[in-house]
Structure formats: C-alpha cells, structure tokens
XYZ file of C-alpha atoms in Angstrom:
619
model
C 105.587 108.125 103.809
C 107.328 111.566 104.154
C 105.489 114.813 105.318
C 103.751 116.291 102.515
C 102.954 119.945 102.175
C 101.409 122.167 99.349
C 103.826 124.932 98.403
C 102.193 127.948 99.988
C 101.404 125.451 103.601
C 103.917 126.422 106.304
C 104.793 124.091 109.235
C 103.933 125.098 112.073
C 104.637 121.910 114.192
C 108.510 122.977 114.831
C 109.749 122.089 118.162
C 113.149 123.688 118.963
C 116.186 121.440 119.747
C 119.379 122.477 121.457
C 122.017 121.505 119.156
C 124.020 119.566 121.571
C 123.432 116.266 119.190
C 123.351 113.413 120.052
C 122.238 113.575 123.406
C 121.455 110.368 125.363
C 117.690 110.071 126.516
C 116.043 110.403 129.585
C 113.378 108.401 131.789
C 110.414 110.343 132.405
C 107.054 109.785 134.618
C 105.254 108.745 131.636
C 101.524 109.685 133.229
C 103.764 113.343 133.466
C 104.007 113.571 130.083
C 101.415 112.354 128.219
C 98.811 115.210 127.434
C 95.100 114.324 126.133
C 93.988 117.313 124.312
C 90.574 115.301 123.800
C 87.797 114.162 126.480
C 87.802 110.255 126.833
C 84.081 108.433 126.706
C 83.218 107.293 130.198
C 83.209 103.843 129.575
C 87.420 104.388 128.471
C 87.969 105.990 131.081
C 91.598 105.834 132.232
C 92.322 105.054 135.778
C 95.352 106.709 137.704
C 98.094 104.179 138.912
C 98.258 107.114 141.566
C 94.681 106.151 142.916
C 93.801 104.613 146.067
C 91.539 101.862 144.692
C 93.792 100.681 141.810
C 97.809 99.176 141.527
C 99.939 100.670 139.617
C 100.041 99.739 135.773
C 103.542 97.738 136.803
C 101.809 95.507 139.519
C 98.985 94.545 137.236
C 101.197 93.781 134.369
C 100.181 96.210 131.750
C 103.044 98.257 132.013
C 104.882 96.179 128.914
C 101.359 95.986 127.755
C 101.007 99.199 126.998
C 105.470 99.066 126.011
C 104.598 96.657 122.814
C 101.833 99.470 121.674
C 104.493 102.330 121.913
C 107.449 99.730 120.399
C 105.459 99.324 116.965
C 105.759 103.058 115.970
C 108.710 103.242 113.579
C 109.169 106.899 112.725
C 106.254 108.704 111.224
C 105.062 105.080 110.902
C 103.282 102.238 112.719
C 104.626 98.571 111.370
C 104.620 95.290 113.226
C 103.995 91.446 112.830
C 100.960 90.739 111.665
C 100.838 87.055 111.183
C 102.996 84.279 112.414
C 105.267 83.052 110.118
C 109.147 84.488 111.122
C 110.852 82.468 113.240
C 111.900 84.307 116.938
C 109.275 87.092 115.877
C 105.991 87.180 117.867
C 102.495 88.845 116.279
C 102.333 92.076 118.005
C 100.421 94.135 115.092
C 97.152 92.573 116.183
C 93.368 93.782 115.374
C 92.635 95.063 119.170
C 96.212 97.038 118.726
C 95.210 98.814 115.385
C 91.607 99.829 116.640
C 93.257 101.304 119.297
C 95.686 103.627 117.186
C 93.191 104.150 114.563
C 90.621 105.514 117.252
C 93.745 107.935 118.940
C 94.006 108.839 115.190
C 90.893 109.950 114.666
C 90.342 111.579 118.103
C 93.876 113.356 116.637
C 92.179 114.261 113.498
C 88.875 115.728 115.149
C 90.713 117.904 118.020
C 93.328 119.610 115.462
C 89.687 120.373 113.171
C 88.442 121.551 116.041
C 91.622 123.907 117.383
C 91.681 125.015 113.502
C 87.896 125.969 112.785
C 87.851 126.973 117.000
C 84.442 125.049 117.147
C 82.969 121.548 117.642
C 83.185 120.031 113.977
C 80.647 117.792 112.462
C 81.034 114.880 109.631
C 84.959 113.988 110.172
C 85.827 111.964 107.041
C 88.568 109.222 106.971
C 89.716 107.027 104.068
C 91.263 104.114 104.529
C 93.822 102.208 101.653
C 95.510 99.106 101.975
C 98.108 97.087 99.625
C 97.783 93.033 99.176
C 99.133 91.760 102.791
C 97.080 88.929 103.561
C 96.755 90.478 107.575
C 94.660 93.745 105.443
C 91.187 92.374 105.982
C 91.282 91.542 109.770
C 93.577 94.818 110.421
C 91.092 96.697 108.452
C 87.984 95.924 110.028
C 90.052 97.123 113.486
C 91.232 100.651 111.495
C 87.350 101.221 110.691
C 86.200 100.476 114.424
C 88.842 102.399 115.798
C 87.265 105.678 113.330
C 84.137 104.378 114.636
C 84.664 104.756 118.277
C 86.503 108.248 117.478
C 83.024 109.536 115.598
C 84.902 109.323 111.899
C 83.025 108.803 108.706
C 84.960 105.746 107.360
C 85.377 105.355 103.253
C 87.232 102.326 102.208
C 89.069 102.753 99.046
C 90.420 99.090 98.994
C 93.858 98.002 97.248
C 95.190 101.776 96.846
C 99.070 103.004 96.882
C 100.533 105.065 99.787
C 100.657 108.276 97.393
C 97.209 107.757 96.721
C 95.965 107.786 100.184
C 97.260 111.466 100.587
C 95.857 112.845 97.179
C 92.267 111.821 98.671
C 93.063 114.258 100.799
C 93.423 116.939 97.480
C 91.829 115.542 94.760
C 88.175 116.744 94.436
C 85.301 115.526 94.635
C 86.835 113.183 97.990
C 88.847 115.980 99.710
C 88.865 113.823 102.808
C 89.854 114.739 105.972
C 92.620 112.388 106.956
C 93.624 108.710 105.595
C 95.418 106.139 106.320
C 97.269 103.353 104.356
C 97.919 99.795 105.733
C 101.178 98.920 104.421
C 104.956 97.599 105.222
C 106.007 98.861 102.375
C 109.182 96.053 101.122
C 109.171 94.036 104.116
C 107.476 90.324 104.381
C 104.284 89.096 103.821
C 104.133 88.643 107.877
C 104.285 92.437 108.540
C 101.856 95.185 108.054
C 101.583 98.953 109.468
C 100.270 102.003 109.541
C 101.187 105.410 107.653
C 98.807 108.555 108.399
C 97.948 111.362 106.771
C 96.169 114.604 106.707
C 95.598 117.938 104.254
C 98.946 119.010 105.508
C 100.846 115.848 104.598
C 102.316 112.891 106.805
C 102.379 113.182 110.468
C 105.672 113.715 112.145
C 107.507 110.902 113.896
C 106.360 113.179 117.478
C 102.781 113.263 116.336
C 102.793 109.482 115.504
C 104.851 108.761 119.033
C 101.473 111.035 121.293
C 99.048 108.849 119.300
C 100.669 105.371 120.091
C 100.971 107.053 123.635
C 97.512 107.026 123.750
C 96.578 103.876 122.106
C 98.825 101.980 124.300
C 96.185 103.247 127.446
C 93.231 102.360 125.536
C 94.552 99.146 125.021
C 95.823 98.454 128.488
C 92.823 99.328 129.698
C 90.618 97.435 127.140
C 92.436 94.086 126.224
C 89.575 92.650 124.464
C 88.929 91.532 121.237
C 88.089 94.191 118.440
C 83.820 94.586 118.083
C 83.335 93.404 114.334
C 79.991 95.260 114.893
C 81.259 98.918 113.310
C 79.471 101.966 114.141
C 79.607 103.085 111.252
C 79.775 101.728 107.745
C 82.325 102.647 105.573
C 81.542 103.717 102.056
C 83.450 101.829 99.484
C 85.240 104.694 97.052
C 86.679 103.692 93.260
C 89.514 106.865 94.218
C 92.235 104.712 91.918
C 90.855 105.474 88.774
C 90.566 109.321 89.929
C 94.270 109.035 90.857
C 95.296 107.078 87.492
C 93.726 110.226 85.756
C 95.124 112.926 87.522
C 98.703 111.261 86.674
C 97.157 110.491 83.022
C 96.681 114.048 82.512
C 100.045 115.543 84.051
C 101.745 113.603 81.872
C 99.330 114.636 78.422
C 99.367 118.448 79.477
C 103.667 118.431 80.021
C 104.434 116.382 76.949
C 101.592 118.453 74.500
C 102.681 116.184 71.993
C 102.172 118.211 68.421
C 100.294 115.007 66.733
C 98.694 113.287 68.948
C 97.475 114.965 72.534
C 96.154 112.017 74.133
C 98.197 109.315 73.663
C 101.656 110.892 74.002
C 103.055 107.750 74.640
C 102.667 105.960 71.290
C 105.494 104.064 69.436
C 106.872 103.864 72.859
C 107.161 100.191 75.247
C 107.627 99.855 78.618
C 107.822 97.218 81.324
C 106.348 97.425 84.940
C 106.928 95.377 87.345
C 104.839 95.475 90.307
C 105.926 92.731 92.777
C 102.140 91.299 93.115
C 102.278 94.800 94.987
C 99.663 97.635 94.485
C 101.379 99.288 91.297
C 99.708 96.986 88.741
C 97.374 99.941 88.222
C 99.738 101.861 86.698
C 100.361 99.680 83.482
C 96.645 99.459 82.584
C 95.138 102.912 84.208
C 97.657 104.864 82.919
C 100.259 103.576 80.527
C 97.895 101.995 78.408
C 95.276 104.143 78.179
C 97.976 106.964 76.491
C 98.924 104.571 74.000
C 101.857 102.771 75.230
C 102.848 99.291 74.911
C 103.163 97.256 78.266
C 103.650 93.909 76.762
C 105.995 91.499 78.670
C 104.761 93.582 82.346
C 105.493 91.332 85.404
C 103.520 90.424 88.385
C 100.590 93.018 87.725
C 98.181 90.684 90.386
C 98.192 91.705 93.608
C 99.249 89.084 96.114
C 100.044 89.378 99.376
C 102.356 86.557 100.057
C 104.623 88.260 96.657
C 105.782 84.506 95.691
C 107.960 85.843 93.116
C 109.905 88.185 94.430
C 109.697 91.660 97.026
C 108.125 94.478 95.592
C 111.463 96.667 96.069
C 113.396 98.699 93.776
C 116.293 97.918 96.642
C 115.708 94.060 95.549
C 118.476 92.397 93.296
C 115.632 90.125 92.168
C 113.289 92.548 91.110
C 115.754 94.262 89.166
C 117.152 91.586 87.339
C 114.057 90.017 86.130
C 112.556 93.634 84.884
C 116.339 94.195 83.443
C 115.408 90.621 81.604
C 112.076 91.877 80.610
C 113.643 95.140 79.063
C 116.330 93.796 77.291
C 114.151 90.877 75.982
C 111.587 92.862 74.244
C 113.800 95.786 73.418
C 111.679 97.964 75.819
C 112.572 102.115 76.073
C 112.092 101.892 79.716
C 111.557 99.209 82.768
C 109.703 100.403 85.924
C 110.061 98.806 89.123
C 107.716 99.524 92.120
C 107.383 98.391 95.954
C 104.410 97.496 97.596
C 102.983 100.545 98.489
C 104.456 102.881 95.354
C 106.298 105.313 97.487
C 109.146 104.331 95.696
C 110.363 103.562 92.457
C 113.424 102.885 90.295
C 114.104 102.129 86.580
C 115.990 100.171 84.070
C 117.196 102.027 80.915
C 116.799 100.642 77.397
C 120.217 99.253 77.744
C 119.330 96.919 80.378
C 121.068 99.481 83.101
C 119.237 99.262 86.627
C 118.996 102.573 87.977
C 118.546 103.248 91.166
C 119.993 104.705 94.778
C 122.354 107.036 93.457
C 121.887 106.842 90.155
C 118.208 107.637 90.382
C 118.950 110.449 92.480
C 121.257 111.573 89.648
C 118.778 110.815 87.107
C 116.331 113.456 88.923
C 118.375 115.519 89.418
C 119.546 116.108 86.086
C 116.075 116.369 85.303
C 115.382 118.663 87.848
C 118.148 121.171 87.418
C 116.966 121.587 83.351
C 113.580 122.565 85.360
C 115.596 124.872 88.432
C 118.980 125.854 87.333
C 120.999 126.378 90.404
C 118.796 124.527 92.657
C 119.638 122.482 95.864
C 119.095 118.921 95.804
C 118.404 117.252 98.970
C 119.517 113.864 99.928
C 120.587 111.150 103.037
C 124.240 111.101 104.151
C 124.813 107.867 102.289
C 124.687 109.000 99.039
C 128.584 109.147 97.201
C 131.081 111.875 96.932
C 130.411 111.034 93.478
C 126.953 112.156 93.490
C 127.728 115.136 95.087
C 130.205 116.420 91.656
C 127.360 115.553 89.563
C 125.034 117.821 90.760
C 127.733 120.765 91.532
C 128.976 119.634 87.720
C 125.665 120.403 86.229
C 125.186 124.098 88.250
C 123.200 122.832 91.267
C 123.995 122.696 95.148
C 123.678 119.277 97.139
C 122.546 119.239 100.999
C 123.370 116.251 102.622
C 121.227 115.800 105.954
C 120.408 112.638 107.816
C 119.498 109.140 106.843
C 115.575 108.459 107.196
C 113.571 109.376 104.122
C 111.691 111.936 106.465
C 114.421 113.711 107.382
C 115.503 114.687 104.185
C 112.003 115.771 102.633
C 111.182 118.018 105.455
C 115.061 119.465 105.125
C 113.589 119.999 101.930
C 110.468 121.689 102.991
C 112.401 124.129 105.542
C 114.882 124.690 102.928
C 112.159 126.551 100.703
C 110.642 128.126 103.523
C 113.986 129.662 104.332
C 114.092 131.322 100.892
C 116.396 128.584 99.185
C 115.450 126.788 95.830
C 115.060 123.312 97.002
C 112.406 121.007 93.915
C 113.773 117.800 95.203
C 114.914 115.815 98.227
C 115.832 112.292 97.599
C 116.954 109.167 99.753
C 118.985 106.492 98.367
C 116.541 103.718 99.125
C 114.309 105.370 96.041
C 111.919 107.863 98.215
C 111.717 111.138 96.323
C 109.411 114.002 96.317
C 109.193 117.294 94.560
C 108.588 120.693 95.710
C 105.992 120.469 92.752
C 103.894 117.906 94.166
C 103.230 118.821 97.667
C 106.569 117.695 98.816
C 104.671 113.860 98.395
C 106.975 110.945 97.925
C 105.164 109.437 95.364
C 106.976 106.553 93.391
C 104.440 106.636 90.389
C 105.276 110.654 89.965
C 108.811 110.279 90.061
C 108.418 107.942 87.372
C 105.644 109.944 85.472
C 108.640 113.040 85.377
C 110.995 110.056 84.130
C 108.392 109.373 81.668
C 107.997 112.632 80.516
C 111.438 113.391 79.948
C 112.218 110.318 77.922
C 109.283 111.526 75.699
C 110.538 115.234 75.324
C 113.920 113.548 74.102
C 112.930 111.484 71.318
C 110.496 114.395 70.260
C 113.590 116.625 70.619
C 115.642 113.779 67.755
C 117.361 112.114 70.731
C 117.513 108.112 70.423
C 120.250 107.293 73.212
C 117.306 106.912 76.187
C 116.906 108.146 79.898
C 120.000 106.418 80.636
C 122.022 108.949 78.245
C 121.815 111.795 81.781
C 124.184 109.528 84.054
C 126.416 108.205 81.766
C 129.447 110.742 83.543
C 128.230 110.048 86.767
C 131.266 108.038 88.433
C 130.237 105.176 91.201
C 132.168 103.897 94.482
C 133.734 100.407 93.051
C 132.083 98.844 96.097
C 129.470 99.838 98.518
C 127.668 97.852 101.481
C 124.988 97.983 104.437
C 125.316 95.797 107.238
C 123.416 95.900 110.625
C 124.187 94.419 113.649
C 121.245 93.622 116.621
C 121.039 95.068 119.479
C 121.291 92.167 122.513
C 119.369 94.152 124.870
C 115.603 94.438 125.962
C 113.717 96.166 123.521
C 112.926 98.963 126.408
C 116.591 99.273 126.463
C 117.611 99.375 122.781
C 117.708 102.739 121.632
C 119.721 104.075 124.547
C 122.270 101.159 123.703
C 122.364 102.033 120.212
C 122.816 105.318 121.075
C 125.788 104.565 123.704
C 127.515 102.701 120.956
C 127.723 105.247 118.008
C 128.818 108.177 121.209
C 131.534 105.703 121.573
C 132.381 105.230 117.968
C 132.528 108.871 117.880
C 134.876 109.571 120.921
C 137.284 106.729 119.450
C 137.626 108.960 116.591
C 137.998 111.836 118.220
C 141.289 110.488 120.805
C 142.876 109.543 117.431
C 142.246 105.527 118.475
C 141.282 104.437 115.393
C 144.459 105.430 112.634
C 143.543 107.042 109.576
C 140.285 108.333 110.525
C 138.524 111.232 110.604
C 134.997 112.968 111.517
C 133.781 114.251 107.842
C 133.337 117.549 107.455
C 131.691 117.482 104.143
C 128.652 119.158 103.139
C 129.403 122.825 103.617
C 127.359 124.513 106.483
C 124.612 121.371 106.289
C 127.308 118.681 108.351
C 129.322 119.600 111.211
C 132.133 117.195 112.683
C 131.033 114.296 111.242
C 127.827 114.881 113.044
C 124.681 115.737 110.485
C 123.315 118.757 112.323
C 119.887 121.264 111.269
C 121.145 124.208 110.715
C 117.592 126.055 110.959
C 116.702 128.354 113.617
C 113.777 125.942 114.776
C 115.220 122.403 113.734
C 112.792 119.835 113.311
C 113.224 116.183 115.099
C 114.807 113.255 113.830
C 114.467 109.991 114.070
C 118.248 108.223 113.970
C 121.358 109.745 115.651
C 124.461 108.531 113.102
C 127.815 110.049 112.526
C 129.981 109.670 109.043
C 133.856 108.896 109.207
C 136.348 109.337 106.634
C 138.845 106.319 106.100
C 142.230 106.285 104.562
C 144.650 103.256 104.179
C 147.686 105.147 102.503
C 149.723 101.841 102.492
C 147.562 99.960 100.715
C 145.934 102.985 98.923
C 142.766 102.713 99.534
C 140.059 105.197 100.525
C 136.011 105.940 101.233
C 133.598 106.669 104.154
C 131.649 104.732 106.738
C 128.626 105.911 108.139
C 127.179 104.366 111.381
C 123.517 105.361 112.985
C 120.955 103.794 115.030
C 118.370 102.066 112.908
C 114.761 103.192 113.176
C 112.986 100.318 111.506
C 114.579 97.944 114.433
C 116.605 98.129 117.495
C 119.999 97.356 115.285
C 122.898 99.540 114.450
C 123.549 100.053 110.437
C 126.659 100.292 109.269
C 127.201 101.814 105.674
C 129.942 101.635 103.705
C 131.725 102.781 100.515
C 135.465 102.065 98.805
C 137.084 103.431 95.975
C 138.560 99.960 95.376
C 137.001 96.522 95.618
C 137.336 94.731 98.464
C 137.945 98.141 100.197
C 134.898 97.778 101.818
C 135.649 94.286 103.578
C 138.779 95.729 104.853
C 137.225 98.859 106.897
C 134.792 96.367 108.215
C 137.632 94.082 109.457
C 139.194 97.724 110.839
C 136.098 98.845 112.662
C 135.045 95.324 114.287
C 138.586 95.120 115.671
C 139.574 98.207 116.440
C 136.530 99.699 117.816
C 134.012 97.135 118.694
C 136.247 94.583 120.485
C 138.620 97.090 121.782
C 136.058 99.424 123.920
C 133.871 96.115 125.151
C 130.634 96.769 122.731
C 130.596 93.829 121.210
C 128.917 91.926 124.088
C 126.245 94.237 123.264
C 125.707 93.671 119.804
C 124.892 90.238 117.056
C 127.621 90.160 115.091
C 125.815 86.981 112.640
C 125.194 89.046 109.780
C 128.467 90.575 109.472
C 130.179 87.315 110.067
C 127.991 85.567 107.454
C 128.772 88.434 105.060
C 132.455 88.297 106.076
C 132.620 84.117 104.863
C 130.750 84.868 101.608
C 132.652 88.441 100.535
C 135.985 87.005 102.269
C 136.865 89.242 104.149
C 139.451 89.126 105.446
C-alpha cells in the first residue's frame, strides 16, 4: 500500500538526500541511531549492551535475533513466512514477532497524536483488517495484544481489503485513528504481513524501518510466547458494507443515469474474479445491488490456501480463466483482483486482458478526458510505447523508479510543486488518483473503469472499454527475471547494490558494445540513473539503472532495466525487444558480457534464468 494523502494534506516527513545516487551503505552503531521518542513500561525495559552487569546483544545471541525482526520489513511493508510449507524457507512472521511491531505501531501512533495535539491523548483507536491467509487468526490475536500493550482501542473489522483499511481512517462514523491490514498481497498461502496506515495515508518505508527497529528490542528482550489474554477487547466493526456504499454511490452520483439513478448499471454483465481473495464483496455489495449482472463470477469465497489460482492481475491463470468467463457469457467487462484489492486489471468484451501497460493506458486515456494536459506518473518499466500514447493524446509522462511507492508519492510531490499530476501508476496494476487521496485502491480504479464504460454506451458507443487502447503499440516481447543473491541476508543489499554500480561502470568504459545509459524521460531521468528532481527528495526503496540496447547487425533494439529487488535480497532484471526473441538475446549479452566477465556471478543464482533460458531457447 502506497502513501495516501487528501489533496489539501502536505508531507511533511521529507528527509533531504544528496543526489550522489546510488551510494553504497554504511555500518552504523545501531544503539547510536535508534531514537525512542516514547517512554518504555518498566517491565520492557531495554538494557544497554554498554552496561556493566549485562553482555553485549552479540555474546548473548540476540543480535540476529533482533536482525530477522528488522529483515521482514519490505518497504513501507512488513511480510514474512507465516506457516511452514516452502521448501528452504523458515517461519519467521511468527505471533511474538507481530505483537511486537504492532505494539511499536501503536506507541508510533500515540506519540505523533501526542506531538500533533502537544498533549497527552486519550482513547487511541486502531482497526485492524485481514484477507483469507490461513496464518490471520493466530497473527491477529498478536496485532491486537501488541495495541494492547501500546494502550490502543482495538476494532476488528475481519476479512476487509487493503483500501478499505485506510478509508476507516475517513469514512464517518469510524474515523479511526490508525489501521492496519494483514496481508501478502499475491504471494503464497505461507506468507502474511503487515501494511500500516494513518489519517495521512501509508507510512513511509523510513517510518516502517524505526518501528521494526524497535520491535526487534522488544522482542530480543522478550522472546516469549504472545499473552492470548488481551487487554483490551476489540470491537468487531461491519466497515465493508460502509465501504461497498461509499463506492456504490461514487459510481450512481458520476454516471446520473437519466432513467434510472440507482441502478446505473442495468442491461450491463460483468465478471469478477476474486482469487478466493477478499474482493468477492465487490460483486454482491456493489455490482449487484446497482443492477448489474454478475453471473458466471469466479472464486467469490474467500480461502486462504487460493486452490484455484493467485489472486493477481500479474497471474496468466487468473487472466485466462476470467478471459474464459467473459468471452463465454458475452460479458461487457471482466474484473480481476489480488488478495488484498490494491490492485486490479480487466478483460474487455473482446476477451482482451488488460493490464501493466495497457491498464496504465487505459487510465490514462480516461484520465486525460478528466485533466487535459496532465502528467501521468509511472515505474521505469513501462514501454517507450506507453510513453507516445500519453504525449499522443496531450498529456506529459514522468517516469521515476520501480516500487509502487515511489511513483505515487512522485505523484504527490508533483502536485505539491504546482504540476497537474491525477494519476501515478505502476505496471504491476497499483494505481491511485489525485482524486482519491492519492489511495491505491484496486476496486476504485475499476469503479472509474466502470464508469466510463457506462458514459460510452449512454453516449451511443457499442465498441467497449477496450475501444481507448486499440493505437497503443506493445514491445513484441517483454520479460522479468531475478537472480538471488548468494550472500547472508545481513549482507544482501550491499551486494545487490555492488552489482548494479558495476553494471553501471561497464556501461560507462564502453565494455559492453551497443549500449548506452538512457537518457529518457526529460528532466525526471538522468544518465540512466532515475533521480528526484525535487528540492527535498523523498527516499526510495530500490537503487536500479535503465540501459539502452542496440544490435544493428541483426536489427534489433529495446531496453533493460536492472535494480535491487525490495521484496527479497535478488537482483531483477527487466527486459523489452522490439522483435521476438530479442529479449533472449540481451539476456545471453548481459550474462556473458557483464556478469561472467567482471567475476559477479559467484555472487549471484543464476537457476531461474537458466531454467528460463532451456524453455524460451535462448540461445
């Protein structure tokens, strides 16, 4: 989940950067650096390794204790293992873990009321929202003893979606205080995590990194199993149905359909497919109830194992089966969500899956009707392709770094800086709107969708939604790859990072033929290097550089864009031809030339790329 901010909220939790990017990081005294602006209970009370009548955290071996708390934040999120099940891959999201985080949470909650109001605040209230996972019961009764401990009023709003969990933050009469949602989004049944939220949207990736900092000393100091005796009971909150009707009554009020108001979506049929996810509500809270026809809907129940496929717009599977659906039953429009609802992508009537950059073309040819001239914001990954689109259809495109964060809060300090910025997009399918407090909320991208397919037949147009792309031009062959970092997990970040410097310098001594730092993007992308361009940059949470490739023999063309994977200590590789098999041949080019050539592939798992390289042939 992306930071989320009401129009007329500023940020104010900047921290300057020098612009000296990438820049390799540096051990510090961690005791030096961690600051608690909140007084610890007596009985938590966190002893010095410093003192006299204790060892140091190292000797008593809580030092990588207190590592695997800090190793399961994952941007402006907390994910982990939460049940056995994945071979090589240990539990490490357990119950005594979570209280801990969800008490530094709410100790963050109450000491940012208090530096607000400048007095002791009373009645902190904390909602809680969780998708299927079958670890959400255990993990939950940890979040609410964690609030407990903190002095949080605890509401538990049950199977909820991640964009949900912020508007009961908004929506009266709940207004809460904070929330949290227990989710890992498309990833297995095994995982589970944390995403946090207050009035002023999702936490930063810095503000998420001093609360694990925290947790991990609570922890190392507790290492006992979580009380199942709560403090205080939550109260168990129907905010769903509030939700379903706030999106019910966007959609009546925008369409004001001349003959009948409330149902504007008669005469129409569409398919959902939720993934045994949480996005079941949608069909019958909101698509039925104004009049549509969800016949032939797939996996409404939620299930946390997801035995038919993952909840994932991303998924081949998921796509396919709604494309199926669609085309079966001569649907208007297919809807596909992932676990959590954050994201979303489409099929057409035609049976045409749309999603990545055609979704982000889709909004944004939605958009621009809405904003003329506007930016759109998206990751580096999207295609040159995309990029004549938008500049086709009178808008501007920013491209800015890879992590669905990174690009909605470009987006936020875009409008702050006076520039007309309604949407910021990622190619995995997070997308928010200026218009809806900058909140990447899969069931509102799809509600605008919605809307607009609506306004078109009312308007004597029978082609469908798909009719806005149709002269949007695709790369003939685009793939991710990632390779694993062989290194401890302490040490896997600043390997990463050591690798893509090198990849860069190759480029830059001419050792690699026919490539070239990209300079696209106007003033937003420097030397290949995605840079902030703002007077107070914001953080970011992947360090990646984009090359341009060119095989003049052969005549081939496209980009490749490396970075340092946030979700896990791997490096991603990204790449797109303008011919097939394009692709295979700059991956052949950048294991041998680069990899193998400057002594970096000792450090890296090459199994995926080799598996990939027997099945696509490369060659």
């Amino acid at each position: 989940m992306s930071s989320t901010l009401s129009p007329s909220t500023s940020l104010n939790n900047n921290i300057p950067i020098t612009h000296n990017f990438p820049s390799s990081p540096t051990n510090r005294n961690l005791l030096k650096t961690l600051n608690f602006p909140f007084s610890i209970p007596p009985k938590l009370t966190l002893t010095s390794p410093k003192s006299s009548t204790t060892a140091n955290y190292n000797d008593l071996g809580l030092d990588e204790e207190m590592g695997r708390i800090k190793r399961l934040q994952n941007g402006s999120d907390v994910r982990g293992v939460a049940v056995e099940g994945e071979p090589g891959r240990k539990v490490d999201l357990t119950p005594p873990a979570v209280e801990a985080i969800a008490e530094s949470f709410g100790e963050w909650v109450i000491n940012g009321l208090v530096n607000e109001k400048g007095r002791q605040v009373e009645d902190v209230r904390v909602s809680l929202g969780r998708d299927p996972r079958i670890s959400g019961s255990s993990l939950g009764v940890a979040v609410f003893s964690g609030l407990g401990r903190a002095g949080c009023i605890t509401y538990d709003m049950g199977l909820a979606t991640t964009p949900a969990c912020f508007m009961s933050t908004m929506l009266p009469p709940f207004s809460y205080d904070a929330s949290i949602m227990m989710t890992a989004s498309h990833l297995p049944y095994t995982r589970n995590g944390l995403k946090f939220f207050t009035k002023k949207g999702g936490l930063t990736s810095l503000e998420v990194e001093e609360i694990c900092n925290k947790a991990a000393f609570k922890y190392a100091n507790r290492l006992t199993k979580v009380s199942t005796l709560l403090r205080t009971t939550p109260t168990r909150v129907d905010f769903m149905s509030a939700y379903a009707k706030h999106l019910r009554d966007i959609i009546k009020e925008r369409v004001n359909h001349p003959q009948h108001y409330d149902t504007p979506l008669e005469g129409f049929q569409i398919i959902v497919n939720a993934g045994n996810g949480s996005g079941g509500f949608f069909t019958y809270n909101v698509l039925d109830k104004l009049g549509a026809d969800t016949f032939g809907s797939l996996h409404l129940t939620p299930d946390g194992m997801f035995p038919n496929h993952m909840p994932n717009p991303e998924d081949k599977v998921a796509m396919s089966v709604t494309r199926t659906a669609v085309l079966e039953s001569s649907a208007d429009l297919g809807i596909v969500f992932d676990t959590d609802v954050d994201r979303s992508g489409v099929v057409d009537k035609e049976g045409n899956p749309i999603n990545g950059d055609k979704l982000i073309a889709l909004m944004a040819a939605i958009v621009l009707k809405e904003h003329p001239g506007s930016t759109i914001v998206t990751d580096a990954r999207t295609s040159m392709a995309l990029t004549r689109f938008i500049t086709d259809r009178g808008g501007q495109h920013c491209l800015y770094r890879v992590g669905y964060r990174n690009v909605i809060d470009k987006g936020v300090h875009l409008n702050e800086d006076g520039v007309d910025a309604p949407l910021m997009m990622e190619t995995s399918g997070h997308g928010a709107l200026r218009e809806n407090y900058f909140l990447d909320d899969g069931a509102y991208m799809v509600v605008k969708i919605i809307i607009e397919m609506v306004r078109m037949k009312l308007e004597g147009s029978n082609e469908g939604i798909g009719s806005l792309i149709t002269d949007l031009e695709e790369p003939l062959e685009s793939v991710e790859l990632r390779m694993n970092i062989l290194s401890h997990p302490k040490y896997a970040k600043a390997q990463a990072i050591k690798i893509i410097e090198t990849f860069k310098t190759y480029i830059q001594e001419g050792r690699l033929e026919g490539w070239e730092l990209d300079t696209c993007g106007d003033c937003w992308v420097s030397d290949g290097c995605l840079v902030d361009s703002n007077d107070t940059p914001a953080p970011v949470d992947a360090q990646m550089y984009r090359a341009k490739i060119s095989d003049d023999e052969n005549g081939q063309y496209g980009w490749l864009h490396i970075r340092q994977s946030i979700h896990n200590p791997n490096i991603a590789i990204n790449m797109q031809s303008s011919v097939l098999g394009g692709c295979l041949s700059m991956a052949r080019v950048f294991l041998d030339k680069f990899l193998v050539s400057s002594g970096m592939d000792k450090d890296l798992d090459f199994s995926q790329i080799d598996k990939y390289a027997k099945n696509g042939n490369m060659s």
